[in-house]
Short mmCIF file of N, CA and C in Angstrom, two decimals:
data_model
loop_
_atom_site.label_atom_id
_atom_site.label_comp_id
_atom_site.label_asym_id
_atom_site.label_seq_id
_atom_site.Cartn_x
_atom_site.Cartn_y
_atom_site.Cartn_z
N MET A 269 -2.82 -4.55 13.58
CA MET A 269 -3.92 -5.17 14.26
C MET A 269 -4.82 -4.50 12.46
N ILE A 270 -4.53 -2.99 11.55
CA ILE A 270 -5.53 -2.87 11.20
C ILE A 270 -5.15 -3.36 9.75
N GLY A 271 -3.68 -4.39 9.81
CA GLY A 271 -3.34 -4.95 8.96
C GLY A 271 -4.44 -6.42 8.75
N GLU A 272 -5.25 -7.01 9.83
CA GLU A 272 -5.54 -8.13 9.80
C GLU A 272 -7.59 -7.50 8.90
N GLN A 273 -7.83 -6.29 9.64
CA GLN A 273 -8.82 -5.99 8.56
C GLN A 273 -8.63 -4.36 9.25
N PRO A 274 -9.38 -3.03 9.12
CA PRO A 274 -9.91 -2.13 9.01
C PRO A 274 -10.31 -1.77 10.43
N ARG A 275 -9.95 -1.00 11.45
CA ARG A 275 -10.40 -1.02 12.77
C ARG A 275 -10.49 0.61 12.64
N HIS A 276 -12.03 0.90 13.78
CA HIS A 276 -11.78 2.30 14.48
C HIS A 276 -10.91 1.87 15.61
N GLY A 277 -10.38 3.45 16.01
CA GLY A 277 -9.24 2.85 17.51
C GLY A 277 -9.73 2.34 18.64
N TYR A 278 -11.35 2.76 19.05
CA TYR A 278 -11.87 2.65 20.14
C TYR A 278 -11.70 0.24 19.83
N GLU A 279 -11.94 0.00 18.96
CA GLU A 279 -12.09 -1.10 17.99
C GLU A 279 -10.19 -2.09 18.43
N LEU A 280 -9.61 -1.12 18.45
CA LEU A 280 -8.25 -1.21 18.24
C LEU A 280 -7.58 -1.27 19.87
N MET A 281 -8.11 -0.12 20.60
CA MET A 281 -8.35 -0.16 21.98
C MET A 281 -8.14 -1.71 22.49
N LYS A 282 -9.55 -2.53 22.02
CA LYS A 282 -10.10 -3.61 23.13
C LYS A 282 -9.83 -4.27 22.20
N ALA A 283 -9.10 -4.47 21.32
CA ALA A 283 -8.37 -5.93 20.24
C ALA A 283 -7.51 -5.83 21.37
N ILE A 284 -7.00 -4.80 21.56
CA ILE A 284 -5.36 -4.81 22.07
C ILE A 284 -5.75 -5.26 23.87
N GLU A 285 -6.42 -4.88 24.82
CA GLU A 285 -6.01 -5.19 25.98
C GLU A 285 -6.95 -7.30 25.74
N GLU A 286 -7.70 -6.77 25.20
CA GLU A 286 -8.19 -8.64 24.71
C GLU A 286 -7.31 -9.18 24.83
N ARG A 287 -5.98 -8.62 23.97
CA ARG A 287 -4.62 -9.97 23.25
C ARG A 287 -3.70 -9.60 24.24
N MET A 288 -4.06 -8.77 25.22
CA MET A 288 -2.83 -8.39 26.96
C MET A 288 -3.52 -9.43 27.67
N ARG A 289 -4.94 -10.05 27.44
CA ARG A 289 -5.71 -10.19 28.20
C ARG A 289 -5.89 -9.23 29.87
N GLY A 290 -6.16 -8.60 28.97
CA GLY A 290 -6.65 -8.05 30.48
C GLY A 290 -5.73 -6.70 31.18
N SER A 291 -4.32 -7.19 30.73
CA SER A 291 -3.81 -6.72 32.17
C SER A 291 -2.64 -4.74 31.43
N TYR A 292 -3.29 -4.86 30.53
CA TYR A 292 -2.91 -3.39 30.10
C TYR A 292 -4.58 -3.33 28.71
N SER A 293 -5.01 -1.77 28.70
CA SER A 293 -5.77 -0.97 28.23
C SER A 293 -5.12 -0.04 27.41
N PRO A 294 -5.09 0.69 26.08
CA PRO A 294 -4.28 0.98 25.68
C PRO A 294 -5.49 2.58 25.78
N SER A 295 -4.97 4.14 26.25
CA SER A 295 -5.85 4.64 26.26
C SER A 295 -5.19 5.47 24.57
N PRO A 296 -6.92 6.40 24.89
CA PRO A 296 -7.33 7.36 23.58
C PRO A 296 -6.02 8.29 23.54
N GLY A 297 -5.03 8.29 24.37
CA GLY A 297 -4.07 9.35 24.51
C GLY A 297 -2.75 8.11 24.00
N VAL A 298 -2.97 7.27 23.59
CA VAL A 298 -1.41 6.34 23.20
C VAL A 298 -2.34 5.76 21.93
N ILE A 299 -3.64 5.50 21.69
CA ILE A 299 -4.22 5.14 20.22
C ILE A 299 -4.05 6.18 19.34
N TYR A 300 -5.11 6.98 19.29
CA TYR A 300 -5.03 8.04 17.92
C TYR A 300 -3.57 8.99 17.94
N PRO A 301 -3.35 9.30 18.30
CA PRO A 301 -1.53 10.23 18.05
C PRO A 301 -1.08 8.44 17.63
N THR A 302 -0.96 7.18 18.11
CA THR A 302 -0.28 7.05 16.95
C THR A 302 -0.95 6.42 15.56
N LEU A 303 -2.23 5.96 15.76
CA LEU A 303 -2.72 6.30 14.60
C LEU A 303 -2.45 7.32 13.65
N SER A 304 -2.22 8.15 14.06
CA SER A 304 -2.14 10.01 13.31
C SER A 304 -0.57 9.51 12.70
N TRP A 305 0.29 8.99 13.51
CA TRP A 305 1.39 9.22 12.67
C TRP A 305 1.81 7.86 11.85
N LEU A 306 0.47 6.82 11.79
CA LEU A 306 0.77 5.92 10.78
C LEU A 306 0.14 6.66 10.15
N GLU A 307 -0.68 7.30 10.37
CA GLU A 307 -1.21 8.05 8.27
C GLU A 307 -0.14 8.88 8.34
N ASP A 308 0.58 10.04 8.41
CA ASP A 308 1.05 10.70 8.36
C ASP A 308 2.66 9.59 7.13
N MET A 309 2.78 8.62 7.93
CA MET A 309 4.07 7.48 7.75
C MET A 309 4.12 7.16 6.35
N GLY A 310 2.53 7.41 6.31
CA GLY A 310 1.61 6.55 4.68
C GLY A 310 1.26 4.98 5.00
N TYR A 311 1.53 4.64 6.22
CA TYR A 311 1.38 3.85 6.55
C TYR A 311 -0.20 3.19 6.65
N ALA A 312 -0.33 3.87 6.99
CA ALA A 312 -2.45 3.98 7.29
C ALA A 312 -2.96 4.91 6.58
N ALA A 313 -4.73 4.66 6.35
CA ALA A 313 -5.40 5.63 5.34
C ALA A 313 -6.82 5.83 6.68
N LEU A 314 -7.03 6.89 6.13
CA LEU A 314 -8.33 7.00 6.96
C LEU A 314 -9.03 7.03 5.81
N GLN A 315 -10.47 5.95 6.46
CA GLN A 315 -11.44 5.73 6.65
C GLN A 315 -13.02 6.18 6.80
N THR A 316 -13.59 7.17 6.02
CA THR A 316 -14.45 7.76 7.00
C THR A 316 -16.45 8.02 6.77
N GLU A 317 -16.73 6.88 7.45
CA GLU A 317 -17.75 6.88 7.85
C GLU A 317 -19.44 7.44 7.36
N GLU A 318 -19.87 7.03 7.39
CA GLU A 318 -21.32 8.04 6.66
C GLU A 318 -21.88 8.79 8.79
N ALA A 319 -21.53 8.04 10.21
CA ALA A 319 -21.74 8.36 10.34
C ALA A 319 -20.48 9.19 11.30
N GLY A 320 -19.47 9.62 10.34
CA GLY A 320 -18.64 10.55 10.25
C GLY A 320 -17.65 9.75 11.91
N ARG A 321 -17.72 8.69 11.94
CA ARG A 321 -16.56 7.45 12.24
C ARG A 321 -15.18 7.58 11.56
N LYS A 322 -14.40 7.61 12.05
CA LYS A 322 -12.77 6.98 11.55
C LYS A 322 -12.66 5.73 11.66
N ARG A 323 -12.04 5.48 10.52
CA ARG A 323 -11.98 3.73 10.00
C ARG A 323 -10.36 3.65 9.77
N TYR A 324 -9.69 3.43 9.89
CA TYR A 324 -8.14 3.03 9.64
C TYR A 324 -8.06 1.82 8.72
N ARG A 325 -7.26 1.99 7.42
CA ARG A 325 -7.06 0.21 7.41
C ARG A 325 -5.51 0.70 6.99
N ILE A 326 -5.26 -0.35 6.16
CA ILE A 326 -3.89 -0.30 6.12
C ILE A 326 -3.51 1.02 4.87
N THR A 327 -2.69 0.60 4.69
CA THR A 327 -2.21 1.05 2.52
C THR A 327 -0.93 -0.15 2.62
N ALA A 328 -0.72 0.86 1.37
CA ALA A 328 0.51 -0.37 0.62
C ALA A 328 1.91 -0.56 0.87
N GLU A 329 2.14 1.14 1.55
CA GLU A 329 3.14 0.62 1.99
C GLU A 329 3.65 0.01 3.70
N GLY A 330 1.87 0.42 4.17
CA GLY A 330 2.53 -0.63 5.35
C GLY A 330 1.95 -2.05 5.59
N GLU A 331 1.46 -2.52 3.95
CA GLU A 331 1.78 -4.01 3.76
C GLU A 331 3.48 -4.38 3.46
N ALA A 332 3.84 -3.30 2.85
CA ALA A 332 5.04 -3.79 2.74
C ALA A 332 5.94 -3.61 4.12
N PHE A 333 5.86 -2.74 4.43
CA PHE A 333 6.60 -2.35 5.63
C PHE A 333 6.15 -3.72 7.23
N LEU A 334 5.45 -4.19 7.45
CA LEU A 334 4.92 -5.49 7.93
C LEU A 334 5.41 -6.27 7.31
N THR A 335 6.06 -6.39 6.22
CA THR A 335 6.89 -7.66 5.33
C THR A 335 7.92 -7.56 5.70
N ALA A 336 8.33 -6.17 6.09
CA ALA A 336 9.71 -6.50 5.66
C ALA A 336 10.25 -6.34 7.37
N ASN A 337 9.42 -6.26 8.55
CA ASN A 337 9.56 -6.46 9.61
C ASN A 337 8.72 -7.77 10.41
N HIS A 338 8.97 -9.11 9.58
CA HIS A 338 7.86 -9.54 9.60
C HIS A 338 8.03 -10.79 11.27
N ALA A 339 9.12 -10.62 10.95
CA ALA A 339 10.21 -11.81 12.46
C ALA A 339 9.66 -10.39 13.59
N ALA A 340 9.52 -9.44 13.56
CA ALA A 340 9.67 -8.31 14.99
C ALA A 340 8.37 -8.59 14.73
N VAL A 341 6.91 -8.54 14.19
CA VAL A 341 5.48 -8.74 14.50
C VAL A 341 5.63 -9.58 15.25
N ASP A 342 5.61 -10.68 14.10
CA ASP A 342 5.99 -12.86 14.94
C ASP A 342 5.75 -12.51 16.34
N ASN A 343 7.67 -12.07 16.68
CA ASN A 343 7.96 -12.21 18.09
C ASN A 343 6.86 -11.38 19.20
N LEU A 344 6.30 -10.31 18.54
CA LEU A 344 5.57 -9.92 19.09
C LEU A 344 4.43 -10.62 19.42
N PHE A 345 3.89 -10.79 18.82
CA PHE A 345 2.11 -11.32 18.80
C PHE A 345 2.76 -13.28 19.37
N SER A 346 3.35 -13.32 19.88
CA SER A 346 3.62 -14.88 20.12
C SER A 346 4.68 -14.45 21.68
N ARG A 347 4.78 -13.06 22.24
CA ARG A 347 4.92 -12.81 23.17
C ARG A 347 3.32 -13.12 23.90
N LEU A 348 2.56 -11.49 23.01
CA LEU A 348 1.49 -11.88 23.65
C LEU A 348 0.61 -13.01 23.68
N ALA A 349 0.32 -13.94 23.17
CA ALA A 349 -0.09 -15.20 23.00
C ALA A 349 0.20 -15.43 23.91
N ALA A 350 1.42 -15.52 24.84
CA ALA A 350 2.19 -15.99 25.83
C ALA A 350 1.73 -15.61 27.49
N GLY A 351 1.41 -14.89 27.12
CA GLY A 351 1.06 -14.20 28.34
C GLY A 351 2.18 -13.41 28.76
N GLY A 352 3.07 -13.17 27.96
CA GLY A 352 4.73 -12.19 28.48
C GLY A 352 4.59 -10.93 27.82
N ALA A 353 3.70 -10.13 27.09
CA ALA A 353 3.76 -8.96 27.32
C ALA A 353 3.60 -8.05 28.25
N GLY A 354 4.60 -7.36 28.28
CA GLY A 354 4.21 -6.75 29.54
C GLY A 354 4.83 -7.29 31.14
N SER A 355 5.12 -8.32 31.04
CA SER A 355 5.86 -8.82 32.41
C SER A 355 7.29 -9.43 32.08
N PRO A 356 8.12 -9.41 30.96
CA PRO A 356 8.98 -9.91 30.55
C PRO A 356 10.27 -10.49 32.61
N ASP A 357 9.36 -10.36 33.33
CA ASP A 357 10.37 -10.97 34.84
C ASP A 357 9.29 -11.95 35.31
N GLY A 358 8.26 -12.14 33.84
CA GLY A 358 6.64 -13.33 35.30
C GLY A 358 5.83 -12.50 35.66
N VAL A 359 5.95 -11.20 35.99
CA VAL A 359 4.71 -10.68 36.74
C VAL A 359 4.04 -10.95 35.87
N PRO A 360 2.50 -12.20 37.31
CA PRO A 360 1.07 -11.92 36.84
C PRO A 360 0.29 -10.94 36.17
N ALA A 361 -0.38 -11.03 35.39
CA ALA A 361 -1.17 -9.72 34.26
C ALA A 361 -1.74 -9.10 35.28
N PRO A 362 -3.05 -9.72 36.13
CA PRO A 362 -3.25 -9.07 37.61
C PRO A 362 -2.15 -8.05 37.80
N VAL A 363 -1.28 -8.05 38.43
CA VAL A 363 -0.53 -7.79 39.53
C VAL A 363 0.20 -6.39 38.17
N VAL A 364 0.49 -6.47 36.62
CA VAL A 364 0.90 -5.77 36.07
C VAL A 364 -0.81 -4.38 35.80
N ARG A 365 -1.60 -5.28 35.66
CA ARG A 365 -2.49 -4.23 35.77
C ARG A 365 -3.14 -3.25 36.88
N GLY A 366 -2.89 -3.72 38.55
CA GLY A 366 -2.99 -3.20 38.98
C GLY A 366 -1.70 -1.85 39.38
N MET A 367 -0.88 -3.02 38.40
CA MET A 367 -0.63 -1.60 38.44
C MET A 367 -0.11 -0.51 38.09
N GLU A 368 -0.87 -0.68 36.43
CA GLU A 368 -0.59 0.66 35.94
C GLU A 368 -1.32 1.40 36.25
N ASN A 369 -2.97 0.64 36.62
CA ASN A 369 -3.84 1.25 37.27
C ASN A 369 -3.51 2.76 37.78
N LEU A 370 -2.43 2.20 38.59
CA LEU A 370 -2.37 3.11 40.30
C LEU A 370 -1.66 4.06 39.54
N LYS A 371 0.04 3.53 38.51
CA LYS A 371 0.51 5.04 37.73
C LYS A 371 -0.82 5.56 37.27
N LEU A 372 -0.99 5.15 36.39
CA LEU A 372 -2.38 5.83 35.81
C LEU A 372 -3.37 7.13 36.44
N ALA A 373 -3.63 6.44 38.36
CA ALA A 373 -3.86 7.50 39.06
C ALA A 373 -3.73 8.57 39.64
N LEU A 374 -2.63 7.68 39.87
CA LEU A 374 -1.66 8.90 40.30
C LEU A 374 -0.91 10.26 38.77
N ARG A 375 -1.23 9.65 37.73
CA ARG A 375 -0.56 11.30 37.31
C ARG A 375 -2.23 11.56 36.79
N LEU A 376 -2.99 11.13 36.70
CA LEU A 376 -3.92 12.31 36.19
C LEU A 376 -4.74 12.82 37.31
N ARG A 377 -3.88 12.22 38.67
CA ARG A 377 -4.33 13.16 39.67
C ARG A 377 -3.52 14.08 39.82
N LEU A 378 -2.72 14.34 39.94
CA LEU A 378 -0.98 15.18 40.31
C LEU A 378 -1.52 16.20 38.53
N LYS A 379 -1.66 15.40 37.66
CA LYS A 379 -2.24 16.79 36.72
C LYS A 379 -3.63 18.24 36.82
N ARG A 380 -4.05 16.85 37.59
CA ARG A 380 -5.45 18.07 37.91
C ARG A 380 -4.87 19.36 38.72
N GLY A 381 -3.89 19.22 39.08
CA GLY A 381 -2.80 20.11 39.44
C GLY A 381 -2.33 20.15 41.22
N PRO A 382 -1.71 21.11 41.93
CA PRO A 382 -1.01 20.84 43.45
C PRO A 382 -1.61 20.31 44.56
N LEU A 383 -0.79 19.62 44.48
CA LEU A 383 -1.08 19.06 46.42
C LEU A 383 -1.31 19.46 46.95
N ASP A 384 -2.23 19.70 48.73
CA ASP A 384 -2.06 20.45 49.75
C ASP A 384 -1.50 19.70 50.63
N GLN A 385 -1.35 19.92 51.42
CA GLN A 385 -0.55 18.90 52.99
C GLN A 385 -1.80 17.83 52.72
N THR A 386 -2.68 18.23 52.91
CA THR A 386 -4.42 16.76 53.54
C THR A 386 -4.19 16.43 52.50
N ALA A 387 -4.01 16.44 50.90
CA ALA A 387 -4.52 15.11 49.49
C ALA A 387 -2.99 14.53 49.82
N ALA A 388 -2.07 15.38 49.91
CA ALA A 388 -0.52 14.45 50.00
C ALA A 388 -0.53 13.67 51.28
N GLU A 389 -0.74 13.49 52.54
CA GLU A 389 -1.07 12.89 53.26
C GLU A 389 -1.78 11.46 52.90
N ALA A 390 -3.21 11.47 52.55
CA ALA A 390 -3.95 11.05 52.24
C ALA A 390 -3.44 9.43 51.25
N ILE A 391 -3.06 10.54 49.95
CA ILE A 391 -2.28 9.49 49.52
C ILE A 391 -0.49 9.58 49.64
N ALA A 392 0.23 9.42 50.33
CA ALA A 392 1.10 8.63 50.90
C ALA A 392 0.44 7.82 51.67
N ALA A 393 -0.83 7.78 52.11
CA ALA A 393 -1.11 7.08 53.75
C ALA A 393 -1.52 5.46 52.37
N ALA A 394 -2.49 5.89 50.85
CA ALA A 394 -2.90 5.20 50.24
C ALA A 394 -2.14 3.97 50.18
N LEU A 395 -0.35 4.87 49.43
CA LEU A 395 0.37 4.19 48.72
C LEU A 395 1.67 3.37 50.06
N ASP A 396 1.41 3.63 51.53
CA ASP A 396 1.79 3.09 52.81
C ASP A 396 1.36 1.77 52.76
N ALA A 397 0.26 2.03 52.44
CA ALA A 397 -0.64 0.96 53.29
C ALA A 397 -1.31 -0.25 51.90
N ALA A 398 -1.14 0.25 50.86
CA ALA A 398 -0.86 -0.82 49.76
C ALA A 398 0.34 -1.67 50.01
N ALA A 399 1.81 -0.75 50.47
CA ALA A 399 2.94 -1.28 50.17
C ALA A 399 2.91 -2.52 51.08
N GLN A 400 2.52 -2.04 52.86
CA GLN A 400 2.54 -3.20 53.60
C GLN A 400 1.85 -3.87 53.33
N ALA A 401 0.51 -4.78 52.82
CA ALA A 401 -0.73 -4.86 52.31
C ALA A 401 0.65 -6.43 51.15
N VAL A 402 1.04 -5.74 49.80
CA VAL A 402 2.26 -6.32 49.17
C VAL A 402 2.97 -7.07 49.71
N GLU A 403 3.62 -6.53 50.68
CA GLU A 403 4.86 -7.09 51.82
C GLU A 403 4.10 -8.56 52.59
N ARG A 404 2.78 -7.95 53.12
CA ARG A 404 2.03 -9.04 53.52
C ARG A 404 1.46 -10.42 53.14
N SER A 405 1.34 -10.45 51.62
CA SER A 405 0.93 -11.18 50.81
C SER A 405 2.24 -12.11 50.69
#
């Protein structure tokens, strides 16, 4: 996407979410390490603007890499356009989004620290209720 035009990390997150039709929105914890990796590999270069914001642009090495991997890039964008990315089995985008939201919520809660018995029971009850709702649908 930075091959199309230079972008800020936030712009990339929104562009990916738009291409995924709302079924996935990458977090800063995914975007910024990836941009750093692209910079380390020489595929992207950082441009600092007056306000101190960082914008990434593709380099000649990045252009060469995209050219060499043109078929894979076209395949990826075709799958995105067809709505199949993230759902190889044809799972509708809202369901994928809901599953990803649940995984993220659980990860974030578990990162905050250990669960006491009350919290563990509340989470288990919420998961059980969701499972029952899915089974009834």
